[in-house]
Amino acid sequence: MISLPLSSAAFKKARELMPGGVNSPVRSYARVECTPPFIASAKGSHITDIDGHTYIDYVGSWGPMILGHAHPAVIHAIQEAAGRGTSYGAPTLLESELAALIMSLIPSIEKIRLVSSGTEATMSALRAARGFTGREKILKFAGCYHGHGDSLLVKAGSGAATFGEPDSSGITKGTAKDTLTVPYNDIPAFRAMMEKEGPETAAVIVEPVAGNMGLVLPDPAFLQVLRTETEKYGTVLIFDEVMCGFRTALHGAQSAYGIHPDMTCLGKIIGGGLPAAAYGGKKEIMNCIAPEGSVYQAGTLSGNPLAVTAGLETLRQMTADPGFTDKLSDKTSALLDGWKEAAQKAGVPVQLHQSGSMFCLFFNSRPVCNYEDACASDSHAFNAWFLSMLEQGIYLAPSPFETLFMSAAHCDKDIEQTVAAAHKAMESAAGAMQ
Ligand code: KE4
């Protein structure tokens, strides 16, 4: 087990101050029964803890750090902006620049509102859809996670699934009854639910590439059926691209799968590591949002100049290089080829999933197409794998219900080192398999 004396002491103190010692549950490492390394700094593809261990980082702050940590151009831009003040609570040119850049990359967004988190983005998009349609029900997919808004903490993925609470307590029966759920990729179940509830359903919200039950890809026809069925019933189709946006493809998963949603939610990368997110879509829906319309949504730090600056610089760096996303995808494929070889050598059955620079590994001999399949993966093998990789200096997500991320800063040497570590970690997984 890795020696983390300073992190252990820090964690003990933190648990006296904050629930579970953390400000977001998955960071607690509770599922992998290990002290979480307390982080001191990060640079490029590496992250360093307060005990002095440096790791190759594939969590990347859960997605935002696509350029790598502390990218010089992003840091310089933030420093410059900070000198002009950190928050005004007033309109700035910067916000219009970021809005225009995002809309140029994701043309289905005709109007956009900047907010401070993915949760705010999805929560507000749902409210807009309810205001626009006058309907109350929403439909989501089991295992998808859309932040911790009440309507969405029903059969949720990510941390909710990690700790076995897909249906959080504290959600009123009234709220929960208006949230319909269907298994991801289950076209017959979706069609049946829409036939029954479609006329009452304000919105269908989906991660077009699901990253919160591990990484699960849509069946080819699945997203198309969501589009045709929602059109049939006048239901708003919301693509939650907070995670997969700019990862699956530069123009969003919607461009990769050729689907035009009514609304899109974004986050993570558009803040470049600072708190920024957004929701947007058809003009007629977005014009329902205050002050133009009657759907209220507001935020003290919405469009914060530092977060917008970091997001702008990140997107500019990504779009400056035409081959940016392809290079990331190729690096990710190379890593997974190495992991596949390591698993085969150790006789460990795995499913390896990739969508651009997002990837994950399931300890499962069968295909993983939905939340139920993901839950059937071998959690003992996962824990042994995770702890061995951590000890060998590879920083992975401490839950099988998360996705891993490649950055532009990861080099061939990082990939080689990660593959070498996987050969040893697969032996540990083999020994722990149930
Ligand atoms: P935030 O409120 O955490 O910024 O975004 C919520 C959200 C919305 N939609 C999708 C598809 C998401 O993946 C997320 C948040 N992702 C998790 C990682 N699985 C954040 C990490 C955490 O909860 O600590």
PDB file of N, CA and C and ligand atoms in Angstrom, residues 24 26-27 62 117-120 122 145-148 158 207 211-212 240 242-243 268 402, ligand 1:
ATOM      1  N   SER A  24     -16.329  16.932  -2.633  1.00  0.00           N
ATOM      2  CA  SER A  24     -17.087  16.177  -3.623  1.00  0.00           C
ATOM      3  C   SER A  24     -16.820  14.704  -3.324  1.00  0.00           C
ATOM      4  N   VAL A  26     -16.656  11.643  -4.576  1.00  0.00           N
ATOM      5  CA  VAL A  26     -15.784  10.622  -5.211  1.00  0.00           C
ATOM      6  C   VAL A  26     -14.324  10.831  -4.830  1.00  0.00           C
ATOM      7  N   ARG A  27     -13.974  12.059  -4.397  1.00  0.00           N
ATOM      8  CA  ARG A  27     -12.577  12.344  -4.013  1.00  0.00           C
ATOM      9  C   ARG A  27     -12.167  11.633  -2.723  1.00  0.00           C
ATOM     10  N   TRP A  62     -11.275  15.571 -13.575  1.00  0.00           N
ATOM     11  CA  TRP A  62     -12.530  15.014 -14.095  1.00  0.00           C
ATOM     12  C   TRP A  62     -12.904  15.608 -15.451  1.00  0.00           C
ATOM     13  N   SER A 117     -21.378  25.919 -13.044  1.00  0.00           N
ATOM     14  CA  SER A 117     -21.121  24.478 -12.890  1.00  0.00           C
ATOM     15  C   SER A 117     -22.021  23.687 -13.835  1.00  0.00           C
ATOM     16  N   GLY A 118     -21.619  22.456 -14.075  1.00  0.00           N
ATOM     17  CA  GLY A 118     -22.434  21.587 -14.919  1.00  0.00           C
ATOM     18  C   GLY A 118     -23.810  21.339 -14.317  1.00  0.00           C
ATOM     19  N   THR A 119     -23.836  21.275 -12.976  1.00  0.00           N
ATOM     20  CA  THR A 119     -25.120  21.099 -12.297  1.00  0.00           C
ATOM     21  C   THR A 119     -26.071  22.242 -12.622  1.00  0.00           C
ATOM     22  N   GLU A 120     -25.526  23.469 -12.521  1.00  0.00           N
ATOM     23  CA  GLU A 120     -26.364  24.640 -12.849  1.00  0.00           C
ATOM     24  C   GLU A 120     -26.822  24.582 -14.295  1.00  0.00           C
ATOM     25  N   THR A 122     -27.363  21.936 -16.297  1.00  0.00           N
ATOM     26  CA  THR A 122     -28.422  20.947 -16.578  1.00  0.00           C
ATOM     27  C   THR A 122     -29.719  21.311 -15.867  1.00  0.00           C
ATOM     28  N   TYR A 145     -25.214  10.745 -15.245  1.00  0.00           N
ATOM     29  CA  TYR A 145     -25.125  11.714 -14.149  1.00  0.00           C
ATOM     30  C   TYR A 145     -25.138  13.099 -14.768  1.00  0.00           C
ATOM     31  N   HIS A 146     -25.985  13.945 -14.209  1.00  0.00           N
ATOM     32  CA  HIS A 146     -26.117  15.289 -14.800  1.00  0.00           C
ATOM     33  C   HIS A 146     -25.932  16.346 -13.718  1.00  0.00           C
ATOM     34  N   GLY A 147     -25.128  16.024 -12.666  1.00  0.00           N
ATOM     35  CA  GLY A 147     -24.972  16.946 -11.558  1.00  0.00           C
ATOM     36  C   GLY A 147     -25.969  16.636 -10.459  1.00  0.00           C
ATOM     37  N   HIS A 148     -25.970  17.436  -9.424  1.00  0.00           N
ATOM     38  CA  HIS A 148     -26.750  17.069  -8.227  1.00  0.00           C
ATOM     39  C   HIS A 148     -28.050  17.861  -8.098  1.00  0.00           C
ATOM     40  N   SER A 158     -21.903   8.266 -11.624  1.00  0.00           N
ATOM     41  CA  SER A 158     -20.783   8.951 -10.969  1.00  0.00           C
ATOM     42  C   SER A 158     -20.756   8.654  -9.472  1.00  0.00           C
ATOM     43  N   GLU A 207     -26.593  11.866 -21.626  1.00  0.00           N
ATOM     44  CA  GLU A 207     -25.182  12.020 -21.985  1.00  0.00           C
ATOM     45  C   GLU A 207     -25.013  11.294 -23.316  1.00  0.00           C
ATOM     46  N   GLY A 211     -20.439   9.022 -19.518  1.00  0.00           N
ATOM     47  CA  GLY A 211     -19.133   8.948 -18.847  1.00  0.00           C
ATOM     48  C   GLY A 211     -19.229   8.741 -17.354  1.00  0.00           C
ATOM     49  N   ASN A 212     -20.425   8.439 -16.853  1.00  0.00           N
ATOM     50  CA  ASN A 212     -20.599   8.387 -15.396  1.00  0.00           C
ATOM     51  C   ASN A 212     -21.090   7.036 -14.873  1.00  0.00           C
ATOM     52  N   ASP A 240     -26.445  16.412 -22.685  1.00  0.00           N
ATOM     53  CA  ASP A 240     -25.532  16.846 -21.625  1.00  0.00           C
ATOM     54  C   ASP A 240     -24.106  16.504 -22.071  1.00  0.00           C
ATOM     55  N   VAL A 242     -21.427  18.080 -20.894  1.00  0.00           N
ATOM     56  CA  VAL A 242     -20.510  18.656 -19.886  1.00  0.00           C
ATOM     57  C   VAL A 242     -19.184  17.901 -19.909  1.00  0.00           C
ATOM     58  N   MET A 243     -19.269  16.571 -20.041  1.00  0.00           N
ATOM     59  CA  MET A 243     -18.034  15.769 -20.038  1.00  0.00           C
ATOM     60  C   MET A 243     -17.557  15.466 -21.465  1.00  0.00           C
ATOM     61  N   LYS A 268     -16.780  21.979 -17.557  1.00  0.00           N
ATOM     62  CA  LYS A 268     -15.401  21.461 -17.513  1.00  0.00           C
ATOM     63  C   LYS A 268     -14.453  22.241 -18.444  1.00  0.00           C
ATOM     64  N   GLU A 402     -16.467   5.895 -13.288  1.00  0.00           N
ATOM     65  CA  GLU A 402     -15.921   7.158 -13.798  1.00  0.00           C
ATOM     66  C   GLU A 402     -15.194   6.914 -15.108  1.00  0.00           C
TER      67      GLU A 402
HETATM   68  P1  KE4 B   1     -20.508  19.824 -12.014  1.00  0.00           P
HETATM   69  O1  KE4 B   1     -21.697  20.383 -11.277  1.00  0.00           O
HETATM   70  O2  KE4 B   1     -19.752  18.764 -11.200  1.00  0.00           O
HETATM   71  O3  KE4 B   1     -19.583  20.896 -12.591  1.00  0.00           O
HETATM   72  O4  KE4 B   1     -21.021  19.056 -13.317  1.00  0.00           O
HETATM   73  C1  KE4 B   1     -22.004  18.066 -13.161  1.00  0.00           C
HETATM   74  C2  KE4 B   1     -21.980  17.134 -14.362  1.00  0.00           C
HETATM   75  C3  KE4 B   1     -22.971  17.248 -15.314  1.00  0.00           C
HETATM   76  N1  KE4 B   1     -22.992  16.444 -16.397  1.00  0.00           N
HETATM   77  C4  KE4 B   1     -22.040  15.496 -16.583  1.00  0.00           C
HETATM   78  C5  KE4 B   1     -22.101  14.618 -17.791  1.00  0.00           C
HETATM   79  C6  KE4 B   1     -21.002  15.342 -15.640  1.00  0.00           C
HETATM   80  O5  KE4 B   1     -20.058  14.387 -15.836  1.00  0.00           O
HETATM   81  C7  KE4 B   1     -20.957  16.177 -14.508  1.00  0.00           C
HETATM   82  C8  KE4 B   1     -19.894  16.045 -13.438  1.00  0.00           C
HETATM   83  N2  KE4 B   1     -18.934  15.035 -13.623  1.00  0.00           N
HETATM   84  C9  KE4 B   1     -18.350  14.474 -12.414  1.00  0.00           C
HETATM   85  C10 KE4 B   1     -17.391  13.376 -12.824  1.00  0.00           C
HETATM   86  N3  KE4 B   1     -18.087  12.183 -13.151  1.00  0.00           N
HETATM   87  C11 KE4 B   1     -17.693  15.528 -11.559  1.00  0.00           C
HETATM   88  C12 KE4 B   1     -16.767  15.008 -10.498  1.00  0.00           C
HETATM   89  C13 KE4 B   1     -17.360  15.124  -9.124  1.00  0.00           C
HETATM   90  O6  KE4 B   1     -18.597  14.967  -8.983  1.00  0.00           O
HETATM   91  O7  KE4 B   1     -16.564  15.381  -8.196  1.00  0.00           O
END
